[in-house]
Coordinates of C-alpha atoms in Angstrom, one line a residue:
Chain A
M249 CA -12.0 50.2 -36.0
K250 CA -14.6 47.5 -35.3
Y251 CA -13.4 44.2 -32.9
L252 CA -14.9 41.5 -30.8
L253 CA -13.9 41.0 -27.9
M254 CA -14.4 37.5 -26.3
I255 CA -14.8 35.8 -22.7
Y256 CA -13.9 32.4 -22.7
G257 CA -14.8 30.0 -19.3
N258 CA -15.9 26.9 -18.1
Q259 CA -18.8 26.4 -15.9
E260 CA -16.3 24.6 -13.5
K261 CA -15.0 28.3 -13.7
W262 CA -18.6 29.6 -13.1
G263 CA -18.9 28.3 -10.2
E264 CA -15.6 28.8 -7.9
V265 CA -17.2 32.7 -7.7
P266 CA -20.1 32.1 -4.3
Q267 CA -23.0 32.3 -5.0
E268 CA -23.6 36.0 -2.7
T269 CA -21.3 37.8 -4.9
W270 CA -22.9 36.4 -9.1
P271 CA -25.3 39.8 -8.3
E272 CA -22.0 42.2 -8.0
E273 CA -20.5 40.3 -10.9
I274 CA -23.6 40.7 -12.4
A275 CA -23.7 44.4 -12.1
K276 CA -20.6 45.4 -13.1
Q277 CA -20.8 43.6 -15.7
D278 CA -24.0 45.4 -16.6
A279 CA -21.9 48.7 -15.8
W280 CA -19.3 47.7 -18.4
N281 CA -22.3 47.4 -21.2
R282 CA -24.3 51.0 -20.5
K283 CA -20.8 52.9 -20.1
Y284 CA -19.2 51.9 -23.7
Q285 CA -23.4 51.7 -25.4
E286 CA -23.2 55.4 -24.1
T287 CA -20.2 56.8 -25.5
G288 CA -21.4 55.3 -28.5
E289 CA -17.7 52.7 -29.2
L290 CA -20.2 49.9 -28.1
I291 CA -22.4 48.0 -31.1
G292 CA -23.1 45.2 -29.1
A293 CA -22.9 42.3 -26.3
Y294 CA -23.9 38.6 -25.9
G295 CA -24.2 36.4 -24.0
L296 CA -23.3 33.2 -24.6
A297 CA -25.8 29.8 -24.3
D298 CA -23.6 27.2 -22.1
A299 CA -21.8 25.0 -24.0
V300 CA -24.9 21.8 -23.9
N301 CA -26.6 24.1 -26.1
A302 CA -24.4 23.9 -28.4
R303 CA -24.9 21.7 -31.8
L304 CA -22.1 20.9 -34.5
V305 CA -24.1 20.9 -38.4
R306 CA -22.9 19.5 -41.4
R307 CA -24.0 19.2 -44.6
E308 CA -24.8 15.3 -46.0
G309 CA -25.9 15.1 -49.7
G310 CA -27.1 18.5 -49.2
A311 CA -29.7 18.1 -46.1
P312 CA -28.5 19.6 -43.0
A313 CA -26.4 17.1 -40.4
V314 CA -26.8 18.7 -36.7
T315 CA -25.4 16.7 -33.4
D316 CA -24.7 17.2 -29.9
G317 CA -20.7 17.0 -30.8
P318 CA -17.7 16.2 -30.0
Y319 CA -16.5 19.8 -29.6
L320 CA -13.6 20.5 -30.2
E321 CA -10.8 19.3 -27.8
T322 CA -10.8 22.5 -25.5
K323 CA -11.7 22.6 -21.2
E324 CA -13.2 26.9 -22.1
Y325 CA -15.1 28.4 -24.2
V326 CA -16.7 31.5 -25.9
A327 CA -19.1 32.6 -23.1
S328 CA -19.5 36.1 -24.5
F329 CA -18.6 38.3 -27.1
Y330 CA -18.7 42.2 -27.8
L331 CA -18.8 44.5 -30.9
L332 CA -16.7 47.0 -31.0
D333 CA -16.9 50.6 -32.9
V334 CA -13.8 52.5 -32.0
E335 CA -11.6 55.2 -33.0
S336 CA -8.1 53.0 -32.8
E337 CA -6.4 50.2 -31.7
E338 CA -5.4 51.8 -28.0
R339 CA -9.2 52.8 -27.5
A340 CA -10.3 48.5 -27.9
L341 CA -7.2 47.6 -25.7
E342 CA -8.0 50.3 -22.6
M343 CA -11.6 49.5 -23.4
A344 CA -10.9 45.3 -22.3
A345 CA -8.3 46.4 -19.4
D346 CA -11.7 48.2 -18.5
M347 CA -13.9 44.5 -18.3
P348 CA -14.8 43.2 -15.1
W349 CA -12.3 40.2 -15.0
A350 CA -9.1 41.3 -16.6
D351 CA -7.7 41.0 -14.0
R352 CA -7.8 37.9 -13.1
D353 CA -8.3 36.1 -16.5
P354 CA -7.3 38.2 -19.6
V355 CA -9.9 38.7 -22.6
E356 CA -9.5 38.0 -25.9
L357 CA -9.4 41.1 -28.4
W358 CA -9.4 40.4 -32.0
P359 CA -10.2 43.1 -35.3
I360 CA -12.0 42.9 -37.9
L361 CA -11.6 43.1 -41.5
H362 CA -13.8 46.1 -42.7
E363 CA -14.2 47.7 -45.3
A364 CA -13.4 50.9 -44.9
P365 CA -10.5 51.6 -43.2
A366 CA -9.8 54.4 -40.9
V367 CA -7.2 56.5 -42.8
P368 CA -3.2 56.0 -41.3
Chain B
M64 CA -39.6 61.5 -51.1
S65 CA -37.5 63.6 -55.2
D66 CA -34.4 63.7 -54.9
G67 CA -34.7 67.7 -55.7
V68 CA -36.8 68.1 -52.8
E69 CA -34.1 66.0 -51.1
D70 CA -31.0 68.0 -52.4
L71 CA -33.0 71.0 -51.3
L72 CA -33.6 69.6 -48.0
R73 CA -29.9 69.1 -47.2
E74 CA -28.3 72.3 -48.4
L75 CA -31.0 74.1 -47.0
A76 CA -30.4 72.2 -43.4
P77 CA -27.4 74.4 -42.1
Q78 CA -28.5 77.5 -43.5
V79 CA -32.2 76.9 -41.1
L80 CA -29.5 75.0 -38.7
G81 CA -26.9 78.0 -38.2
A82 CA -30.0 80.5 -37.7
L83 CA -32.2 78.8 -34.3
A84 CA -28.0 78.1 -32.6
R85 CA -27.3 81.9 -33.9
R86 CA -30.3 82.7 -32.4
Y87 CA -31.8 81.4 -29.2
D88 CA -28.0 80.4 -28.7
Q89 CA -28.3 76.2 -27.5
F90 CA -27.1 74.3 -29.8
D91 CA -28.6 70.3 -29.0
A92 CA -31.5 71.6 -29.0
C93 CA -31.6 73.9 -32.2
E94 CA -30.5 70.2 -34.1
D95 CA -33.2 68.8 -32.9
A96 CA -36.1 71.3 -33.8
T97 CA -34.1 71.5 -37.2
Q98 CA -34.0 67.5 -37.6
E99 CA -37.8 67.9 -37.1
A100 CA -38.4 70.2 -39.1
L101 CA -36.3 68.6 -42.2
L102 CA -38.7 65.3 -41.2
A103 CA -42.0 67.4 -42.1
A104 CA -40.6 68.1 -45.0
A105 CA -39.3 65.9 -46.6
T106 CA -43.1 64.2 -46.1
R107 CA -45.4 67.6 -46.5
W108 CA -43.3 68.8 -49.7
P109 CA -43.6 66.8 -52.3
A110 CA -47.4 66.6 -51.8
T111 CA -48.3 69.5 -51.7
G112 CA -45.6 71.1 -53.7
L113 CA -42.6 73.8 -52.6
P114 CA -43.5 76.6 -50.3
E115 CA -42.7 80.3 -51.9
N116 CA -39.9 80.4 -49.2
P117 CA -38.7 76.9 -48.7
R118 CA -35.8 78.5 -46.3
G119 CA -38.5 80.4 -43.9
W120 CA -40.7 77.1 -43.2
L121 CA -38.4 75.4 -42.9
L122 CA -36.8 78.1 -40.4
T123 CA -40.7 79.0 -38.7
V124 CA -41.5 75.7 -38.3
A125 CA -38.3 74.4 -36.3
T126 CA -38.3 77.5 -34.3
R127 CA -42.5 76.4 -32.8
R128 CA -40.6 72.8 -32.4
L129 CA -37.7 74.4 -30.4
L130 CA -40.3 76.6 -28.8
D131 CA -42.3 73.6 -28.4
E132 CA -39.9 71.7 -26.7
F133 CA -39.2 74.9 -24.4
R134 CA -41.8 75.2 -22.9
S135 CA -42.7 71.1 -22.1
D136 CA -39.5 70.3 -20.4
S137 CA -40.4 72.4 -16.9
A138 CA -36.6 72.4 -15.7
R139 CA -36.3 74.6 -18.7
R140 CA -39.0 76.9 -17.6
R141 CA -37.3 80.5 -15.9
R142 CA -35.7 79.9 -19.2
E143 CA -38.3 80.2 -21.3
T144 CA -39.7 83.1 -19.8
A145 CA -36.7 85.3 -20.6
L146 CA -36.7 83.7 -24.5
L147 CA -40.3 83.3 -24.5
A148 CA -39.9 87.3 -23.3
A149 CA -37.0 88.5 -25.3
T150 CA -38.6 86.9 -28.6
P151 CA -40.7 89.8 -30.2
Q152 CA -44.0 87.5 -30.6
S153 CA -44.5 88.0 -34.1
A154 CA -41.9 85.7 -35.5
L155 CA -43.7 83.3 -33.3
L156 CA -46.2 83.3 -35.4
E157 CA -45.0 84.6 -38.4
T158 CA -42.8 83.2 -40.9
P159 CA -39.0 85.1 -40.3
A160 CA -38.2 86.9 -42.3
E161 CA -35.6 86.6 -44.7
P162 CA -32.2 85.1 -42.2
D163 CA -28.8 86.3 -43.8
V164 CA -27.3 84.9 -46.3
G165 CA -26.6 82.0 -44.7
G166 CA -22.9 81.5 -44.8
D167 CA -21.3 82.8 -41.1
E168 CA -24.0 80.7 -40.2
T169 CA -21.6 77.7 -41.5
L170 CA -19.1 78.4 -40.9
T171 CA -20.0 78.8 -37.3
L172 CA -21.5 75.1 -37.2
L173 CA -18.8 73.6 -39.1
F174 CA -16.2 74.7 -36.4
L175 CA -18.5 73.8 -33.9
C176 CA -19.4 70.4 -34.9
C177 CA -15.5 70.0 -35.6
H178 CA -15.0 71.2 -31.7
P179 CA -11.8 70.2 -30.3
S180 CA -13.0 68.2 -27.0
L181 CA -15.2 65.6 -29.6
S182 CA -13.2 63.0 -30.6
S183 CA -13.0 61.8 -34.4
P184 CA -16.6 59.4 -34.9
S185 CA -18.1 62.5 -32.9
R186 CA -17.1 65.1 -35.4
I187 CA -18.1 63.6 -38.2
A188 CA -21.1 62.0 -37.3
L189 CA -22.5 65.6 -36.1
T190 CA -21.0 67.8 -39.4
L191 CA -23.4 65.0 -41.8
R192 CA -26.2 64.9 -39.2
A193 CA -25.6 69.0 -38.3
V194 CA -23.5 70.3 -41.2
G195 CA -24.8 67.6 -44.5
G196 CA -28.5 67.3 -43.2
L197 CA -28.2 63.5 -42.6
T198 CA -30.2 61.5 -41.2
T199 CA -28.9 59.3 -38.4
A200 CA -29.9 56.6 -40.1
Q201 CA -28.5 57.0 -43.1
I202 CA -25.9 57.6 -40.9
A203 CA -25.3 54.9 -39.1
A204 CA -25.4 52.9 -42.9
A205 CA -22.8 54.1 -43.9
F206 CA -20.1 53.3 -40.8
M207 CA -22.3 50.2 -41.0
V208 CA -23.3 50.7 -36.8
P209 CA -26.9 50.3 -36.0
E210 CA -28.4 53.5 -36.1
A211 CA -29.2 53.2 -32.0
T212 CA -24.8 53.3 -31.5
M213 CA -25.4 56.1 -34.0
A214 CA -27.9 57.8 -32.7
Q215 CA -25.5 57.3 -28.8
R216 CA -22.6 58.2 -30.4
I217 CA -24.3 61.6 -31.5
S218 CA -26.3 62.5 -28.6
R219 CA -23.1 62.5 -27.2
A220 CA -21.7 64.2 -28.8
K221 CA -24.0 67.2 -29.0
Q222 CA -23.8 67.2 -24.5
T223 CA -20.2 67.4 -25.6
I224 CA -20.6 70.3 -27.0
R225 CA -23.9 71.3 -24.0
A226 CA -21.3 71.0 -20.8
G227 CA -18.4 72.3 -22.6
G228 CA -20.2 75.1 -22.3
A229 CA -18.7 76.4 -26.7
A230 CA -21.5 78.6 -27.9
F231 CA -22.5 78.8 -31.4
T232 CA -20.5 82.0 -32.0
M233 CA -17.4 82.1 -34.4
P234 CA -14.4 81.4 -33.1
E235 CA -11.2 83.9 -32.9
A236 CA -9.2 85.1 -35.2
A237 CA -5.8 83.2 -33.6
E238 CA -8.3 80.0 -33.0
R239 CA -9.6 80.1 -36.3
G240 CA -6.9 78.7 -38.4
E241 CA -5.9 75.4 -36.5
R242 CA -9.8 74.9 -36.3
L243 CA -10.0 75.5 -40.2
L244 CA -7.7 72.9 -40.1
A245 CA -10.0 70.3 -38.4
V246 CA -12.6 71.1 -39.8
L247 CA -10.8 69.5 -43.7
H248 CA -9.0 66.6 -41.7
V249 CA -12.8 65.8 -41.0
L250 CA -14.5 65.9 -44.9
Y251 CA -10.9 63.9 -45.7
L252 CA -12.0 61.7 -43.5
I253 CA -15.1 61.5 -44.5
F254 CA -14.1 61.3 -48.1
N255 CA -11.6 58.4 -47.6
E256 CA -14.5 55.9 -45.2
G257 CA -16.6 56.2 -48.8
Y258 CA -13.8 55.8 -51.0
T259 CA -12.0 52.8 -49.3
A260 CA -15.5 51.3 -49.1
S261 CA -16.1 48.8 -51.7
T262 CA -19.6 48.0 -50.7
G263 CA -21.0 51.5 -53.0
T264 CA -24.3 49.5 -53.8
D265 CA -25.6 50.5 -50.3
L266 CA -28.8 52.7 -51.4
T267 CA -30.5 54.2 -47.8
A268 CA -27.0 56.7 -47.9
P269 CA -25.3 58.5 -50.4
R270 CA -22.0 57.4 -50.6
L271 CA -20.6 59.9 -48.4
S272 CA -17.5 60.4 -51.1
D273 CA -20.1 62.1 -52.4
E274 CA -21.1 63.8 -49.7
A275 CA -17.2 65.1 -48.3
I276 CA -16.5 66.5 -52.2
R277 CA -20.4 68.7 -51.3
L278 CA -19.3 69.4 -48.3
T279 CA -16.1 70.8 -49.3
R280 CA -17.4 72.4 -52.6
L281 CA -19.9 74.6 -50.1
L282 CA -16.7 75.6 -47.5
R283 CA -15.4 76.6 -50.6
R284 CA -18.0 78.5 -51.3
L285 CA -18.1 80.2 -48.4
L286 CA -13.6 80.5 -48.0
P287 CA -12.7 81.5 -52.1
G288 CA -9.6 83.2 -51.3
D289 CA -8.3 78.8 -49.3
G290 CA -5.6 77.4 -51.3
E291 CA -6.3 74.6 -48.8
V292 CA -9.8 74.5 -48.7
A293 CA -9.1 74.9 -53.2
G294 CA -6.6 72.1 -52.5
L295 CA -8.6 70.0 -50.5
L296 CA -11.6 70.2 -53.2
A297 CA -9.0 69.8 -56.0
L298 CA -7.2 66.0 -54.2
M299 CA -9.7 64.6 -54.0
L300 CA -11.5 65.2 -56.1
L301 CA -8.7 64.3 -58.6
T302 CA -8.8 60.5 -56.4
D303 CA -13.0 60.7 -57.4
A304 CA -11.2 60.4 -61.1
R305 CA -10.6 57.2 -60.5
R306 CA -12.8 55.5 -58.3
P307 CA -14.5 53.6 -61.7
A308 CA -11.7 51.4 -62.0
R309 CA -10.3 50.7 -58.9
T310 CA -11.2 47.6 -58.3
G311 CA -13.0 45.0 -61.0
R312 CA -15.9 43.5 -61.7
D313 CA -16.3 41.3 -59.5
G314 CA -15.7 43.9 -56.2
S315 CA -11.2 43.2 -56.5
L316 CA -8.9 45.9 -56.1
V317 CA -6.9 47.1 -58.5
P318 CA -4.2 48.6 -57.9
L319 CA -3.2 52.4 -60.2
E320 CA -0.4 50.8 -62.6
E321 CA -2.6 47.9 -64.1
Q322 CA -6.1 50.5 -63.6
D323 CA -7.2 51.4 -67.5
R324 CA -7.1 54.6 -66.8
D325 CA -9.4 55.0 -70.4
R326 CA -12.2 54.8 -67.4
W327 CA -10.4 57.7 -65.2
D328 CA -13.6 60.8 -65.7
Q329 CA -11.6 63.1 -67.5
A330 CA -14.8 66.3 -66.3
L331 CA -13.4 65.2 -63.1
I332 CA -9.4 65.4 -64.1
T333 CA -10.0 68.5 -65.3
E334 CA -12.0 70.5 -63.2
G335 CA -8.6 68.6 -59.9
V336 CA -6.3 69.8 -62.7
T337 CA -7.9 73.8 -62.7
L338 CA -8.2 74.0 -59.0
V339 CA -4.5 72.8 -58.5
T340 CA -3.3 74.6 -61.2
E341 CA -5.0 78.3 -59.6
T342 CA -3.9 78.0 -56.7
L343 CA -0.5 76.2 -56.8
P344 CA 1.0 79.7 -57.6
K345 CA -0.2 81.6 -54.6
G346 CA 2.1 80.0 -52.3
A347 CA 1.6 79.2 -48.8
V348 CA 1.0 75.3 -50.1
G349 CA 0.0 73.5 -47.8
P350 CA 0.0 69.5 -47.5
Y351 CA -3.4 68.9 -49.3
Q352 CA -2.9 70.8 -52.4
L353 CA 0.3 68.8 -52.8
Q354 CA -0.9 66.1 -52.0
A355 CA -3.7 67.7 -54.6
A356 CA -1.1 68.2 -56.9
I357 CA 0.7 64.7 -56.5
A358 CA -2.3 63.1 -57.9
A359 CA -3.0 65.2 -60.9
V360 CA 0.4 64.6 -62.0
H361 CA -0.6 60.6 -62.0
D362 CA -4.2 62.1 -63.3
E363 CA -3.0 63.3 -67.2
A364 CA -0.1 60.4 -67.8
K365 CA -1.8 58.4 -70.2
D366 CA 0.0 55.6 -68.8
V367 CA 2.4 53.8 -65.8
D368 CA 5.5 54.6 -68.2
S369 CA 5.2 57.7 -69.3
T370 CA 4.3 59.1 -65.9
D371 CA 6.9 62.2 -64.1
W372 CA 7.9 60.6 -62.0
P373 CA 11.1 62.6 -61.4
Q374 CA 7.4 65.9 -60.6
I375 CA 6.4 62.9 -58.0
L376 CA 9.3 62.8 -56.1
A377 CA 9.7 66.5 -55.9
L378 CA 6.6 66.9 -54.4
Y379 CA 7.2 64.4 -52.5
E380 CA 10.0 66.0 -51.4
L381 CA 8.3 69.2 -50.7
L382 CA 5.5 67.2 -49.0
E383 CA 8.4 65.5 -46.8
H384 CA 8.5 68.8 -45.4
A385 CA 5.1 70.3 -45.1
A386 CA 4.0 67.7 -43.0
P387 CA 6.2 65.1 -42.5
G388 CA 5.1 61.3 -41.3
P389 CA 5.6 57.7 -41.7
M390 CA 2.0 57.6 -45.0
V391 CA 4.5 60.6 -46.9
T392 CA 7.8 58.3 -46.3
L393 CA 6.3 55.2 -47.5
N394 CA 5.3 56.4 -50.5
R395 CA 8.0 58.4 -50.8
A396 CA 10.3 55.7 -51.5
V397 CA 8.3 54.6 -54.6
A398 CA 9.1 57.9 -55.9
V399 CA 12.6 57.1 -54.6
A400 CA 12.7 53.3 -56.4
K401 CA 10.7 54.9 -59.5
V402 CA 13.7 57.3 -60.6
R403 CA 16.6 55.9 -58.5
G404 CA 16.1 52.6 -59.1
P405 CA 14.5 49.3 -56.2
A406 CA 17.6 49.8 -54.0
E407 CA 17.4 52.7 -53.0
G408 CA 13.6 52.9 -52.1
L409 CA 15.0 49.2 -50.1
A410 CA 16.8 51.7 -47.9
L411 CA 14.7 54.3 -47.7
L412 CA 11.3 52.1 -46.2
A413 CA 14.4 49.8 -43.7
T414 CA 14.1 54.2 -42.1
L415 CA 10.9 52.9 -41.2
E416 CA 11.1 49.6 -39.4
S417 CA 12.1 51.4 -36.8
D418 CA 8.7 53.1 -36.3
P419 CA 7.0 52.0 -34.1
R420 CA 4.1 53.2 -35.8
M421 CA 5.1 51.8 -39.0
A422 CA 6.9 48.2 -38.1
R423 CA 3.8 45.3 -38.2
H424 CA 1.5 47.8 -40.6
H425 CA 0.5 45.6 -43.3
R426 CA 1.4 48.8 -46.7
L427 CA 4.9 49.3 -44.6
L428 CA 5.1 45.4 -45.2
A429 CA 3.1 46.2 -48.8
T430 CA 5.0 48.4 -50.9
R431 CA 8.8 46.4 -49.5
A432 CA 6.9 44.1 -50.9
F433 CA 6.1 45.5 -54.1
L434 CA 9.7 46.8 -54.5
L435 CA 11.5 43.8 -53.8
E436 CA 9.1 42.3 -57.1
L437 CA 11.2 45.0 -58.6
S438 CA 14.2 44.0 -58.2
G439 CA 13.3 40.2 -59.1
D440 CA 14.0 38.6 -55.4
P441 CA 12.5 36.0 -54.9
A442 CA 11.3 37.4 -51.5
A443 CA 8.4 39.3 -52.2
A444 CA 6.2 36.6 -51.9
P445 CA 6.5 36.3 -48.6
T446 CA 6.1 39.4 -47.8
Y447 CA 3.8 39.8 -49.5
R448 CA 1.5 37.8 -48.1
E449 CA 2.9 39.0 -44.1
A450 CA 1.5 41.6 -45.8
A451 CA -1.8 40.2 -46.2
R452 CA -1.9 38.9 -43.5
R453 CA -1.8 42.3 -41.9
A454 CA -4.0 43.2 -43.6
T455 CA -6.8 45.3 -41.8
T456 CA -9.6 45.9 -45.0
V457 CA -11.2 42.7 -46.7
P458 CA -10.5 43.5 -50.4
E459 CA -7.0 44.7 -49.2
Q460 CA -6.2 41.1 -48.2
R461 CA -7.6 39.0 -50.8
H462 CA -5.3 41.3 -53.1
L463 CA -2.5 40.8 -51.7
T464 CA -2.9 37.3 -51.2
L465 CA -3.0 37.1 -55.1
R466 CA 0.0 38.9 -55.0
A467 CA 1.6 36.4 -53.3
T468 CA 0.3 33.1 -55.1
R469 CA 1.0 34.8 -58.5
L470 CA 4.2 35.5 -57.8
A471 CA 5.1 32.1 -55.6
A472 CA 4.0 30.0 -58.8
A473 CA 5.6 32.2 -61.1
D474 CA 8.2 31.5 -58.9
D475 CA 7.9 27.7 -59.7
K476 CA 7.4 27.8 -63.1
A477 CA 11.2 29.7 -63.0
S478 CA 12.7 26.8 -59.9
E479 CA 11.1 24.1 -62.7
R480 CA 12.8 25.6 -66.3
A481 CA 16.3 26.1 -64.3
G482 CA 16.3 23.0 -62.7

């Protein structure tokens, strides 16, 4: 069963973290990534660039029309996402709760529609 | 590579690994060496032709790789010395004698790959590689994960086996029955993964359902007297027979009652029915045999209306007794509805609502929607829609949405006429 795990944030939130603890926070996340890559349950971990680098793309008269915004009204945006492939929903919940910041902010867990479901 | 060579290599893979693991009892190293020997054969044989004794050739190459590996690993130096001392020089240089009939070893291998210390995805991956002779890339493609992820999973599984100290020996007789159940379950999961996948056009990976059938045939050759092995094989054949009718041209899901039965594979049905007929009277009827018997009743009916529903209901009652579970109850409710009317089927479904495994499950909702539709209840359309929201696969979600839309349109027309 595949899941998408997402963490949200914004510059304000990152700014609250004291600079000297950043390396520690990053190391915690790296440790989480390594731990689940080794079990074969983490397919990929992707950090997203800041919102200033995001673009809105439309098609106008068959050609791409690209703008810098405006984005949906949202205070926080997706900061990173993780692809999981696990045996059960329980396991996915366990991995999500093991995320370094999960005791401060919730993470989102979405099942991915799969072509071949696990047999009940 | 010609299919002939590939088929032969995959047939020989568990025999070579089995012989090696029995002699050296280091499953992980033996598995690596076997894969390397298979790879060497796959590149060489199509050019040079088959060696006189393909199994001996593979065993020789794999043994050399294994011993090279031992030599190059300084941490294992002491063990290597002991191993070399214990191995007759001739075994290192000459083509090994024909290994013993591979049967027991293949069976031991299957038991080891389905070891209780492994998670079920690990058991599946290891079985496909060690017994099925598939490459990591092929297994990864079949499960739609990157090759690196699958490689990690397989290597972890082998580490777990090593750390647990599981030896390459046949489990004790008392444990064998339980381990066989684990093996059957893994083969069943592999079959299902392949059967429900709608992406069947991937040329890099063999179809998992075909692979599951091949391995179950192999298991049946090893244990010809076991009713559940025969039952599982029959269940796979009778289910696979419907594959051609199971998806529409656009890849959409066609439910059993709407399938074009002329497109079912009669050869598979005949083989499956024969197996069921031979096995059932022998007594000790287990869940796979019962499910195969149910599949046989469906497959032998010309159309939905001529299906022997009382027979199917009786078989589900036996199954519920032999292997109770919410999915069995769910299927029994459909049979009850067909025999005694939708109201009784719905009443049985209601008993599942308090089951936490089922309360929010899309199959419970989909079945309720179906029975509501049978009884002409307008709640059917919204129930299909709710089931679609909870579906976990794309084809199921589309199918349920389509049914909801179709019914809602029909209801609108009916109310227009009434108004």
